[in-house]
Amino acid sequence: MQDSSANLASATDRFDVVVIGGGHAGAEAARAAAAALGSGGRVALVSMEPARIGQMSCNPAIGGLAKGQMVREIDALGGIMGLAADASGIQFKVLNSSKGPAVRGPRAQCDKYAYRAEVQRLLARFEAIEVFAGTVDEILVGADGAACGVRLPPGAHRVGADHAAIDRNARGDAIAQPVFTIALEAPSSSARTLAANAIVLTTGTFMRALMHTGQSTNEGGRIGEGSARGISFALKSLGFELGRLKTGTPPRVARASIDWDALEPALGDSVPVAFSDRSPQDLPAARFPHLAQTDCRETATTPEIHALIRENLARAPMYSGQIEAECGPRYCPSIEDKVVRFASRDAHHVFLEPESLFTDEIYLNGVSTSLPADVQLPLVRGLRGLEHAQIQKFGYAVEYDMVWPHQIDSTAETKRIPRLFLAGQINGTSGYEEAGAQGLLAGLNAARRARGLECVRLGRDTAYTGVMFDDLVTRTPREPYRMFTSRAEHRLLLRADNADERLAVLGASWGLVDAAQLAAFEERMRAKAAIVRAMSEMREGGMRLIDLAKRPDADLAWLTARVEPALAAAIPVAHATAFVSSLVDRVVTDARYEGYVVLQNAAIRRQRDYDSVSIPDSFDPRALLGLRGEAVEMLARFKPRTLGQASRIAGISPADVTVVAMWVRRTARSA
Ligand SMILES: Cc1cc2nc3c(=O)[nH]c(=O)nc-3n(C[C@H](O)[C@H](O)[C@H](O)COP(=O)(O)OP(=O)(O)OC[C@H]3O[C@@H](n4cnc5c(N)ncnc54)[C@H](O)[C@@H]3O)c2cc1C
């Protein structure tokens, strides 16, 4: 490995943390790093196109099942995704609202231009964050083997925020305008180096990216954008094992060309619920929802459309062998995949989702496709209500390089190159929320490394974010990794409603949560404790309210009305009924799940014991007697950093874990 540290930058180009990529992972990483570094910290956010920072590449929606829980976790840790979704939401809906609280998922259909503008506005508030336009093509590594900077080819330059655009967006005057559009310097005529104490790499779908529509193939990670080639080769030459994945997006159609009123409406909740506990105060107009609410529509594919797809399968890049990547998202498949895999189905739902209040683009959720344009048009026009549809953008598939995630620890730091962190789609995941949650932890840990502090992890019993990282480092994903509630063994604890209880105090101790957010959390907890007291003391027909609340037919509105006066007497601050009702709901859920949680606690304690035992870097499974061949192979590949991680690697038996545990104990004694 060559020593690049000599090749370092001038003092103005020296940063605590450099974040590469301004997608969902990069935006959260930059914010988390800036917050954790505190005053005097410097973060560079380098992005191919700063005006597209926070861009939603595909579906204009945030949250959903399990994903909504992750947005709430990001919010509890002071992140921006929930705030941006609240500011730009045009339809809010809690999915699974008729099911148990553990599997409910808040979701918002967003105006994608307003979302992007809001992400940029929120980032622009951090003085510590400096934005660069450029495409990083090399990670610099010092004599100690740790990452120490990045190289930008000629043309890179610093970009500032357009405050007039921020004002216009806040007034709602025009189409939500990008913020990072002001060039602060001329593009550099030679390559430029940014030195850093830690680096977060979040390349999304852009590494050596190719887009396919039928036989036509173009370089680029997203329509109208380029591809990042150099970084792929740079990672390979540093010894990383790369893979190739693919994903796809549906056509966009002009709303005026759709017989909108003939289609079934898909409505949002009549009382929208914000993702962020900070939203009502934080929005420019100080109200929620900020934007006008709209509805979506629903239609469905037909047997004729399926026949058309089957006839043209050989022209779909996935089936013609044109795409090199082997796997795409099983849970978000293209319409051609659905027709092949579910051959007996003669209809699939298609949701028509507005992409913006300011344009007439409609996203056809359910018909992601890379079939040629001459097939996409009759396919779309075969849908009821879309007989005269005008396609504005054809669907396409994109394939891109990623880094197999067994090469990172659950802190997001790579095992091969200290101080280099990876987050988002580059780790083989799919989805904005997965990317955002990884970015947040990676940015935090990069800042901690830059300040000489230990990296931190989130446990499987603390957050979905912890579940995701643990899954990524203990098993190789066979398809883009997406979060589901079923992945979390402690999902009764990891609810959307209690994310603040799980994470706010931790977040504050790491510098991620500011004083105002912490104070609001503490106030909520005081109110919740007062509600628990009131419900334990008050009785109805001889039964305590808290016991009545456990019944399946308990009436939330009635309970809230009973509790409100007691809360007002106990706590001097006046609270809105919606606030009280949400806390009563939380208390009721806690009470209902109490029994299960007690049962889970023993398993959680065991898991925590294992997770607290570190495996030293000197661990070499090949030198250990008593391990089976498969265990040696898997432990050598995954290089687990804790006994807990080792125990969860596929192919590792309890007996193997005992052998490793004995070695760790012996090594600790002899140290
Ligand atoms: C066509 C398409 C369809 C998709 N379909 C789905 C879907 O159906 N379901 C789903 O869950 N997800 C889908 N996604 C994925 C979703 O967009 C991502 O999961 C999410 O955006 C990942 O966030 P990220 O931050 O990792 O990367 P991205 O949002 O892709 O952002 C990457 C950022 O890195 C920048 N960048 C990359 N390389 C460099 C470099 N070398 N130097 C400087 N900047 C760089 C880019 O400019 C960009 O700002 C799709 C994406 C695309 C493009």
XYZ file of C-alpha atoms and ligand atoms in Angstrom:
724
model
C 0.000 0.000 0.000
C 1.535 3.324 -0.972
C 1.964 6.122 1.566
C -0.001 9.101 0.319
C 0.334 11.217 3.433
C 3.095 13.363 1.908
C 0.670 14.415 -0.772
C -1.476 16.382 1.624
C -3.376 19.556 1.437
C -2.954 23.177 2.422
C -4.340 24.196 5.817
C -7.608 25.446 4.292
C -8.226 21.994 2.853
C -7.724 20.175 6.160
C -10.871 18.717 7.724
C -11.793 16.613 10.704
C -14.136 14.546 8.550
C -14.633 14.339 4.788
C -17.973 12.876 3.661
C -18.111 11.694 0.056
C -21.616 11.716 -1.413
C -24.642 13.900 -0.704
C -27.374 11.261 -0.827
C -29.321 10.142 2.223
C -26.321 8.513 3.871
C -24.000 11.433 3.127
C -26.432 14.099 4.366
C -26.969 12.338 7.711
C -23.241 11.605 8.008
C -22.291 15.248 7.495
C -24.904 16.457 10.009
C -23.945 13.853 12.612
C -20.236 14.552 12.211
C -20.770 18.319 12.497
C -22.922 17.910 15.615
C -20.569 15.425 17.301
C -17.459 17.496 16.544
C -19.040 20.566 18.104
C -17.569 24.032 17.871
C -14.398 24.335 15.837
C -15.112 21.117 13.922
C -14.735 21.061 10.129
C -16.618 18.718 7.819
C -16.263 18.641 4.026
C -19.253 17.263 2.112
C -18.129 16.379 -1.413
C -20.800 15.602 -3.950
C -20.874 15.174 -7.696
C -23.774 17.632 -7.925
C -24.347 19.687 -4.768
C -27.669 21.046 -6.085
C -28.921 17.435 -5.931
C -27.911 16.795 -2.329
C -30.829 14.986 -0.674
C -32.271 13.867 -4.008
C -34.813 11.029 -3.890
C -33.562 8.769 -6.683
C -36.679 6.684 -6.943
C -39.894 6.617 -4.961
C -40.835 10.053 -3.528
C -41.685 8.627 -0.118
C -40.036 8.262 3.266
C -40.790 5.606 5.883
C -43.093 2.607 5.780
C -42.932 -0.672 7.661
C -39.698 -0.929 9.690
C -38.314 1.945 7.614
C -40.582 4.385 9.473
C -39.108 3.103 12.735
C -35.636 3.895 11.393
C -36.668 7.433 10.461
C -37.887 7.890 14.035
C -34.519 6.586 15.271
C -32.673 9.029 13.041
C -34.868 11.771 14.457
C -34.301 10.711 18.061
C -30.571 11.000 17.357
C -31.016 14.563 16.062
C -30.912 13.624 12.346
C -32.569 15.366 9.438
C -34.608 12.774 7.514
C -37.755 13.064 9.652
C -37.636 16.865 9.646
C -37.231 16.968 5.856
C -40.065 14.464 5.331
C -42.364 16.483 7.605
C -41.521 19.716 5.796
C -42.152 18.193 2.362
C -44.882 15.604 3.075
C -47.915 15.767 0.799
C -49.594 12.646 2.182
C -49.031 11.026 5.581
C -50.187 7.551 6.522
C -49.360 5.162 9.339
C -49.166 1.749 7.674
C -50.550 -1.283 9.556
C -52.460 1.098 11.835
C -54.978 -1.648 12.619
C -52.201 -3.989 13.790
C -50.031 -3.995 16.918
C -47.907 -0.898 17.616
C -44.665 -2.846 17.067
C -45.407 -3.365 13.384
C -46.947 0.014 12.579
C -44.869 2.114 10.224
C -45.250 5.845 9.627
C -44.863 6.818 5.955
C -44.988 10.104 4.060
C -45.380 10.747 0.374
C -43.087 13.727 -0.200
C -42.698 16.486 -2.718
C -39.287 15.419 -3.987
C -38.112 18.953 -4.808
C -39.211 20.302 -1.452
C -37.569 17.315 0.281
C -34.249 17.932 -1.398
C -34.445 21.680 -0.725
C -35.212 21.039 2.942
C -32.292 18.611 3.365
C -30.041 21.278 1.874
C -31.535 24.019 4.078
C -30.982 21.919 7.201
C -27.356 21.205 6.218
C -26.729 24.863 5.380
C -27.478 25.742 9.015
C -24.261 24.010 10.118
C -21.294 26.342 9.896
C -18.988 23.344 10.250
C -20.155 21.835 6.934
C -18.393 23.030 3.775
C -19.740 21.730 0.486
C -17.583 20.821 -2.513
C -18.632 19.961 -6.060
C -16.436 17.176 -7.375
C -16.026 13.469 -7.897
C -13.578 11.834 -5.496
C -11.439 9.320 -7.348
C -8.936 8.269 -4.696
C -8.750 7.633 -0.960
C -5.359 8.593 0.437
C -3.766 6.298 2.986
C -0.967 7.304 5.369
C 2.179 5.435 6.432
C 0.212 4.022 9.382
C -2.211 2.358 6.950
C -5.101 4.642 7.957
C -7.135 6.863 5.611
C -5.891 10.452 5.690
C -7.497 12.284 2.765
C -9.186 12.218 -0.620
C -8.196 13.333 -4.085
C -10.448 15.369 -6.347
C -9.626 15.621 -10.045
C -9.426 19.060 -11.699
C -12.696 20.992 -11.782
C -13.628 20.649 -8.106
C -14.772 23.755 -6.252
C -16.403 24.985 -3.062
C -20.143 25.680 -3.190
C -22.217 27.861 -0.881
C -25.885 28.131 0.041
C -28.247 30.460 -1.811
C -30.084 32.212 1.023
C -32.511 33.879 -1.374
C -33.633 30.393 -2.486
C -34.086 29.402 1.163
C -36.317 32.458 1.686
C -38.321 31.760 -1.473
C -38.818 28.127 -0.426
C -39.932 29.209 3.037
C -42.521 31.575 1.520
C -43.632 28.797 -0.840
C -43.217 31.256 -3.745
C -41.896 28.938 -6.412
C -40.858 25.387 -7.104
C -38.804 24.215 -4.136
C -35.385 25.369 -5.208
C -32.027 23.751 -4.560
C -29.901 25.597 -2.030
C -26.293 24.589 -2.792
C -25.941 26.457 -6.072
C -23.496 29.320 -5.392
C -19.954 28.670 -6.668
C -17.613 30.166 -4.073
C -14.483 29.687 -6.157
C -13.424 28.906 -9.702
C -13.127 25.212 -10.597
C -9.573 24.083 -9.764
C -7.316 23.605 -12.768
C -5.384 20.770 -11.145
C -6.187 17.868 -8.868
C -6.911 18.854 -5.281
C -6.402 17.056 -2.011
C -8.652 17.319 1.038
C -6.893 16.050 4.154
C -9.021 14.422 6.844
C -8.764 12.611 10.153
C -11.608 10.352 9.035
C -13.545 9.724 5.830
C -17.110 8.555 5.205
C -17.757 7.108 1.754
C -21.388 7.001 0.578
C -21.402 6.486 -3.191
C -24.968 5.108 -3.486
C -25.748 3.771 -6.936
C -22.958 5.748 -8.625
C -19.824 3.554 -8.566
C -19.132 2.383 -12.138
C -22.861 2.855 -12.696
C -24.672 1.858 -15.880
C -28.311 2.635 -16.698
C -30.290 0.350 -18.990
C -33.528 0.849 -20.918
C -33.949 -2.004 -23.365
C -30.738 -2.347 -25.344
C -29.724 1.232 -24.709
C -27.047 1.568 -22.031
C -25.698 4.837 -20.611
C -23.150 5.592 -17.941
C -24.697 7.186 -14.847
C -26.083 6.423 -11.393
C -29.315 8.347 -11.893
C -30.996 9.892 -14.900
C -29.150 13.016 -16.052
C -26.151 12.321 -13.792
C -22.705 10.797 -14.214
C -20.935 7.736 -12.924
C -18.060 7.563 -10.389
C -15.489 5.272 -11.972
C -12.175 6.160 -10.321
C -13.320 5.425 -6.772
C -14.225 1.870 -7.716
C -10.711 1.164 -8.981
C -9.233 2.968 -5.970
C -11.135 0.709 -3.547
C -10.072 -2.391 -5.462
C -6.443 -1.351 -5.361
C -6.765 -0.874 -1.595
C -7.750 -4.551 -1.450
C -11.535 -4.317 -1.016
C -13.732 -7.074 -2.422
C -16.403 -5.386 -4.568
C -19.721 -6.744 -5.808
C -22.264 -5.561 -8.344
C -25.955 -5.010 -7.653
C -28.855 -3.561 -9.600
C -32.082 -1.741 -8.979
C -34.687 -0.045 -11.131
C -37.295 2.658 -11.358
C -40.687 3.013 -13.096
C -41.739 5.467 -15.809
C -43.046 8.923 -14.822
C -46.255 10.096 -16.500
C -47.860 13.543 -17.005
C -50.802 13.914 -14.641
C -52.834 15.893 -17.193
C -52.733 12.862 -19.507
C -54.271 10.528 -16.874
C -58.003 10.056 -16.346
C -57.316 10.818 -12.665
C -60.902 11.060 -11.440
C -61.822 7.665 -12.876
C -59.353 5.920 -10.561
C -59.755 4.741 -6.963
C -58.294 7.276 -4.523
C -55.608 6.054 -2.105
C -56.046 8.421 0.829
C -53.694 9.439 3.586
C -54.599 9.706 7.278
C -57.122 12.442 8.059
C -54.960 13.563 10.989
C -51.358 13.423 9.767
C -48.718 12.439 12.306
C -45.263 14.011 12.026
C -42.120 11.880 12.003
C -40.163 14.343 14.063
C -40.888 15.411 17.605
C -39.232 18.700 16.606
C -41.264 19.403 13.472
C -44.035 21.700 14.601
C -41.472 24.138 16.009
C -38.846 23.663 13.363
C -40.783 24.260 10.165
C -40.406 27.698 8.598
C -44.116 28.405 8.845
C -44.266 26.699 12.270
C -47.183 24.501 11.322
C -47.673 20.871 10.378
C -48.319 19.669 7.752
C -46.447 22.421 5.996
C -47.511 21.677 2.410
C -50.993 21.132 0.997
C -52.049 17.492 1.243
C -52.897 15.504 -1.843
C -54.211 12.054 -2.677
C -52.785 9.201 -4.706
C -54.709 6.918 -7.053
C -54.733 3.212 -7.652
C -54.933 1.038 -10.753
C -53.686 -2.439 -11.686
C -51.902 -4.410 -14.381
C -53.961 -6.748 -16.602
C -53.450 -10.181 -18.248
C -52.878 -8.323 -21.551
C -50.054 -6.282 -20.018
C -48.512 -9.471 -18.603
C -48.703 -11.112 -22.052
C -46.972 -8.062 -23.580
C -44.193 -8.296 -20.980
C -43.729 -12.051 -21.543
C -43.503 -11.534 -25.315
C -40.742 -8.965 -24.808
C -38.805 -10.544 -21.940
C -35.834 -11.268 -24.178
C -35.513 -7.504 -24.723
C -35.369 -6.740 -20.977
C -31.724 -6.180 -19.971
C -32.065 -8.489 -16.956
C -33.140 -11.375 -19.157
C -31.047 -10.619 -22.248
C -27.800 -10.938 -20.283
C -26.971 -7.264 -20.847
C -26.819 -6.615 -17.083
C -23.744 -7.941 -15.336
C -25.143 -7.623 -11.788
C -26.683 -10.804 -10.484
C -29.129 -9.545 -7.981
C -31.661 -6.788 -7.576
C -34.125 -6.067 -4.783
C -36.368 -9.117 -4.289
C -38.764 -7.023 -2.264
C -39.015 -4.201 -4.771
C -38.926 -6.197 -8.006
C -39.386 -4.927 -11.541
C -42.720 -5.654 -13.232
C -40.943 -8.130 -15.511
C -39.614 -9.993 -12.424
C -43.105 -10.012 -10.896
C -44.693 -11.404 -14.057
C -42.096 -14.201 -14.196
C -42.014 -15.012 -10.477
C -45.743 -14.820 -9.810
C -46.868 -16.339 -13.111
C -50.303 -17.305 -11.744
C -51.216 -13.709 -10.764
C -53.151 -11.822 -13.427
C -52.990 -8.378 -11.781
C -50.549 -6.354 -9.695
C -51.408 -3.111 -7.873
C -50.074 0.122 -9.321
C -50.166 3.292 -7.190
C -50.096 6.661 -8.923
C -48.099 8.953 -6.664
C -47.560 12.693 -7.343
C -43.852 13.517 -7.208
C -44.408 17.191 -6.489
C -47.045 19.860 -5.938
C -45.095 22.058 -8.354
C -44.951 19.726 -11.362
C -47.335 17.227 -12.904
C -44.998 14.199 -12.710
C -46.729 11.051 -11.512
C -44.641 8.118 -10.221
C -46.095 4.731 -11.195
C -45.307 2.742 -8.050
C -45.366 -0.967 -8.934
C -44.148 -0.975 -12.528
C -40.405 -0.485 -12.214
C -39.063 -1.632 -15.580
C -36.077 -1.570 -17.908
C -37.991 -2.828 -20.949
C -37.404 -0.833 -24.155
C -39.338 2.414 -24.606
C -41.518 0.926 -27.375
C -42.771 -1.677 -24.841
C -43.079 0.728 -21.902
C -45.556 2.930 -23.762
C -48.178 0.197 -24.496
C -47.506 -1.268 -21.037
C -48.415 2.034 -19.374
C -51.319 2.722 -21.728
C -52.716 -0.738 -20.947
C -53.401 0.417 -17.361
C -56.950 1.557 -16.649
C -57.081 5.363 -16.508
C -53.795 5.700 -18.380
C -55.055 4.916 -21.879
C -53.765 8.275 -23.166
C -50.808 8.629 -20.833
C -47.813 10.713 -21.892
C -44.573 9.283 -20.513
C -42.233 12.043 -19.284
C -39.354 9.762 -18.255
C -38.995 6.111 -19.156
C -38.171 3.549 -16.482
C -34.652 2.155 -16.310
C -32.458 -0.269 -14.376
C -29.180 0.795 -12.853
C -26.274 -1.488 -11.937
C -23.444 -0.343 -9.710
C -20.456 -1.490 -7.684
C -20.704 -1.993 -3.933
C -18.392 -3.224 -1.165
C -19.360 -6.535 0.446
C -20.242 -5.446 3.979
C -18.326 -8.173 5.872
C -15.448 -5.746 5.324
C -16.881 -3.185 7.776
C -17.471 -3.400 11.512
C -20.866 -2.501 12.963
C -19.365 0.936 13.667
C -19.279 1.419 9.828
C -15.449 1.568 9.909
C -13.692 -0.668 7.413
C -11.535 -3.396 8.917
C -8.890 -3.017 6.211
C -8.357 0.779 6.358
C -8.817 2.401 9.774
C -10.551 5.824 9.685
C -12.395 4.936 6.472
C -16.136 4.460 7.015
C -18.727 3.178 4.518
C -22.460 3.911 4.638
C -25.575 3.480 2.519
C -26.098 1.674 -0.739
C -22.315 1.067 -1.033
C -22.753 -1.532 1.756
C -25.283 -3.478 -0.302
C -28.420 -1.978 1.213
C -31.398 -0.462 -0.579
C -33.559 2.438 0.519
C -33.267 5.992 1.800
C -33.944 5.110 5.429
C -31.374 2.308 5.559
C -28.856 4.695 3.994
C -29.728 7.561 6.348
C -29.420 5.441 9.484
C -26.044 4.064 8.400
C -24.831 7.520 7.450
C -25.725 8.875 10.862
C -23.710 6.236 12.754
C -20.826 6.460 10.273
C -20.671 10.268 10.572
C -20.794 10.047 14.370
C -18.023 7.455 14.520
C -15.886 9.318 11.992
C -16.134 12.405 14.230
C -15.273 10.318 17.286
C -12.234 8.848 15.544
C -11.198 12.353 14.458
C -11.382 13.421 18.126
C -9.477 10.341 19.342
C -12.572 8.690 20.913
C -13.701 5.060 20.699
C -16.304 4.239 18.049
C -19.778 3.274 19.290
C -22.263 0.613 18.208
C -26.023 0.260 18.572
C -27.306 -3.049 19.965
C -29.919 -5.249 18.314
C -32.157 -4.573 21.312
C -31.698 -0.783 21.077
C -32.461 0.128 17.477
C -33.305 -1.174 14.013
C -30.128 0.652 13.026
C -28.269 -1.760 15.305
C -30.074 -4.755 13.813
C -29.124 -3.605 10.304
C -25.436 -3.103 11.063
C -25.257 -6.411 12.894
C -26.934 -8.225 9.986
C -24.574 -6.575 7.500
C -21.443 -7.663 9.347
C -22.523 -11.197 10.151
C -24.060 -12.406 6.885
C -23.432 -11.662 3.230
C -26.551 -10.184 1.641
C -27.685 -12.147 -1.414
C -29.733 -9.183 -2.602
C -29.913 -5.496 -1.686
C -30.594 -5.440 2.071
C -33.835 -3.825 3.093
C -35.196 -3.529 6.631
C -38.249 -5.526 7.785
C -39.806 -5.778 11.217
C -39.211 -9.545 10.989
C -35.445 -8.974 11.053
C -35.665 -7.652 14.635
C -36.035 -10.321 17.318
C -36.849 -7.579 19.870
C -39.315 -5.670 17.710
C -41.760 -5.167 20.597
C -39.097 -2.910 22.088
C -38.112 -1.214 18.833
C -41.291 0.703 18.141
C -41.681 3.910 16.190
C -43.351 5.599 19.173
C -40.591 4.929 21.714
C -37.523 5.726 19.560
C -36.795 8.768 21.744
C -36.828 6.640 24.920
C -34.330 4.279 23.350
C -31.997 6.851 21.872
C -32.353 10.483 22.984
C -30.126 10.229 26.068
C -27.504 8.190 24.184
C -27.661 10.731 21.355
C -27.161 13.615 23.772
C -24.161 11.884 25.366
C -22.612 11.543 21.903
C -23.243 15.212 21.064
C -25.897 14.424 18.445
C -28.919 15.785 20.288
C -28.959 19.470 21.160
C -30.142 20.989 24.425
C -33.579 21.995 23.065
C -34.316 18.491 21.748
C -33.133 16.913 25.006
C -35.221 19.315 27.100
C -38.325 18.525 25.021
C -37.654 14.799 25.486
C -37.298 15.208 29.248
C -40.555 17.139 29.351
C -42.244 14.307 27.431
C -40.893 11.771 29.902
C -42.139 13.846 32.862
C -45.583 13.973 31.264
C -45.481 10.240 30.545
C -44.533 9.444 34.162
C -47.432 11.627 35.363
C -49.792 9.736 33.039
C -48.554 6.364 34.347
C -49.123 7.588 37.922
C -52.598 8.860 37.100
C -53.596 5.669 35.282
C -52.297 3.539 38.162
C -54.273 5.537 40.739
C -57.534 6.221 38.890
C -60.181 3.521 38.820
C -63.254 2.763 36.753
C -65.721 0.114 37.962
C -63.132 -0.998 40.539
C -60.392 -1.541 37.958
C -57.287 0.599 37.635
C -57.203 2.499 34.321
C -53.822 0.991 33.536
C -55.361 -2.517 33.730
C -58.449 -1.497 31.786
C -56.131 -0.114 29.105
C -54.692 -3.583 28.463
C -58.041 -4.781 27.090
C -58.174 -4.948 23.295
C -61.262 -2.683 23.211
C -59.707 0.099 25.341
C -60.806 3.495 24.023
C -57.867 5.864 23.610
C -59.982 9.023 23.339
C -61.847 8.135 26.537
C -58.630 7.333 28.416
C -57.086 10.602 27.230
C -60.087 12.601 28.392
C -59.884 10.931 31.830
C -56.153 11.512 32.176
C -55.856 15.076 30.831
C -57.041 16.912 33.995
C -54.714 14.830 36.199
C -51.802 15.645 33.915
C -52.657 19.346 33.924
C -52.682 19.290 37.740
C -49.355 17.432 37.958
C -47.401 19.353 35.342
C -47.326 23.148 35.026
C -46.833 23.148 31.211
C -50.030 23.084 29.131
C -50.113 20.294 26.563
C -52.258 19.820 23.449
C -54.682 16.899 23.498
C -52.818 15.250 20.587
C -49.629 15.277 22.694
C -51.398 13.732 25.696
C -53.146 11.183 23.499
C -49.869 10.041 21.900
C -48.363 9.516 25.372
C -51.434 7.684 26.662
C -51.143 5.428 23.594
C -47.490 4.785 24.469
C -48.319 3.987 28.111
C -51.058 1.598 26.970
C -48.634 -0.149 24.582
C -45.983 -0.463 27.298
C -48.585 -1.997 29.603
C -49.783 -4.478 26.973
C -46.256 -5.604 26.081
C -44.958 -5.707 29.654
C -45.163 -9.494 29.963
C -43.351 -10.177 26.708
C -40.660 -7.656 27.516
C -39.884 -9.370 30.838
C -39.473 -12.642 28.923
C -37.216 -10.989 26.338
C -34.988 -9.401 28.965
C -33.152 -12.632 29.777
C -32.281 -13.136 26.101
C -31.211 -9.499 25.827
C -28.905 -9.837 28.848
C -27.261 -12.934 27.309
C -26.839 -11.103 24.003
C -25.353 -8.048 25.715
C -22.869 -10.219 27.639
C -21.602 -11.676 24.360
C -21.617 -8.284 22.615
C -19.502 -6.747 25.370
C -16.621 -9.209 24.795
C -14.217 -7.787 22.185
C -12.194 -10.102 19.994
C -8.638 -8.741 19.669
C -7.265 -7.927 16.188
C -4.682 -10.698 16.652
C -7.460 -13.319 16.373
C -6.583 -15.923 13.733
C -9.172 -18.707 13.512
C -6.725 -20.880 11.519
C -4.485 -21.106 14.569
C -7.265 -22.338 16.868
C -7.690 -26.028 17.687
C -11.232 -27.357 17.920
C -12.936 -25.227 15.257
C -14.712 -26.913 12.372
C -13.499 -26.159 8.825
C -16.611 -24.145 7.980
C -16.236 -22.106 11.163
C -12.580 -21.327 10.363
C -13.583 -20.165 6.884
C -16.465 -17.974 8.066
C -14.546 -16.432 10.968
C -11.605 -15.651 8.661
C -13.952 -13.990 6.181
C -16.055 -11.951 8.601
C -13.352 -11.158 11.201
C -15.938 -10.545 13.971
C -15.079 -7.777 16.428
C -17.159 -9.132 19.327
C -18.167 -12.559 20.587
C -21.765 -11.531 19.871
C -20.982 -10.911 16.193
C -19.146 -14.263 16.008
C -22.166 -16.075 17.470
C -24.480 -14.658 14.785
C -22.399 -15.496 11.717
C -24.157 -18.104 9.578
C -22.437 -21.477 9.976
C -21.044 -20.784 13.475
C -22.303 -23.234 16.083
C -22.537 -22.657 19.863
C -19.556 -25.042 20.229
C -17.490 -22.835 17.887
C -18.405 -19.794 19.977
C -17.198 -21.579 23.112
C -13.836 -22.280 21.448
C -13.479 -18.616 20.474
C -14.601 -17.461 23.945
C -11.966 -19.669 25.594
C -9.269 -18.228 23.319
C -10.384 -14.658 24.134
C -10.257 -15.442 27.869
C -6.779 -17.064 27.616
C -5.492 -14.119 25.553
C -6.854 -11.596 28.059
C -5.213 -13.500 30.970
C -1.831 -13.661 29.273
C -1.891 -9.978 28.206
C -32.978 4.142 -10.535
C -33.009 3.859 -9.071
C -33.994 3.084 -8.567
C -34.056 2.802 -7.227
N -35.058 2.038 -6.757
C -35.172 1.791 -5.456
C -36.240 1.018 -4.965
O -37.069 0.557 -5.714
N -36.320 0.788 -3.636
C -35.383 1.279 -2.795
O -35.485 1.052 -1.594
N -34.363 2.001 -3.235
C -34.240 2.268 -4.546
N -33.203 2.999 -5.009
C -32.158 3.245 -4.110
C -32.207 4.517 -3.346
O -32.092 5.586 -4.216
C -31.022 4.409 -2.464
O -31.235 3.358 -1.562
C -30.657 5.593 -1.659
O -30.688 6.756 -2.433
C -29.278 5.331 -1.114
O -28.758 6.445 -0.507
P -27.218 6.696 -0.557
O -26.992 7.888 0.246
O -26.495 5.458 -0.204
O -26.900 6.973 -2.096
P -27.463 7.978 -3.170
O -28.746 8.557 -2.771
O -27.373 7.248 -4.452
O -26.407 9.150 -3.149
C -25.087 8.972 -3.537
C -24.410 10.315 -3.549
O -23.028 10.142 -3.710
C -22.537 11.025 -4.697
N -21.316 10.384 -5.194
C -21.168 9.101 -5.604
N -19.874 8.846 -5.877
C -19.197 9.979 -5.625
C -17.836 10.333 -5.714
N -16.912 9.468 -6.096
N -17.469 11.601 -5.396
C -18.392 12.510 -4.989
N -19.708 12.208 -4.871
C -20.099 10.966 -5.182
C -23.689 11.218 -5.637
O -23.547 12.423 -6.337
C -24.846 11.240 -4.655
O -24.959 12.526 -4.097
C -33.094 3.298 -6.371
C -32.075 4.096 -6.883
C -32.045 4.373 -8.235
C -30.940 5.227 -8.786
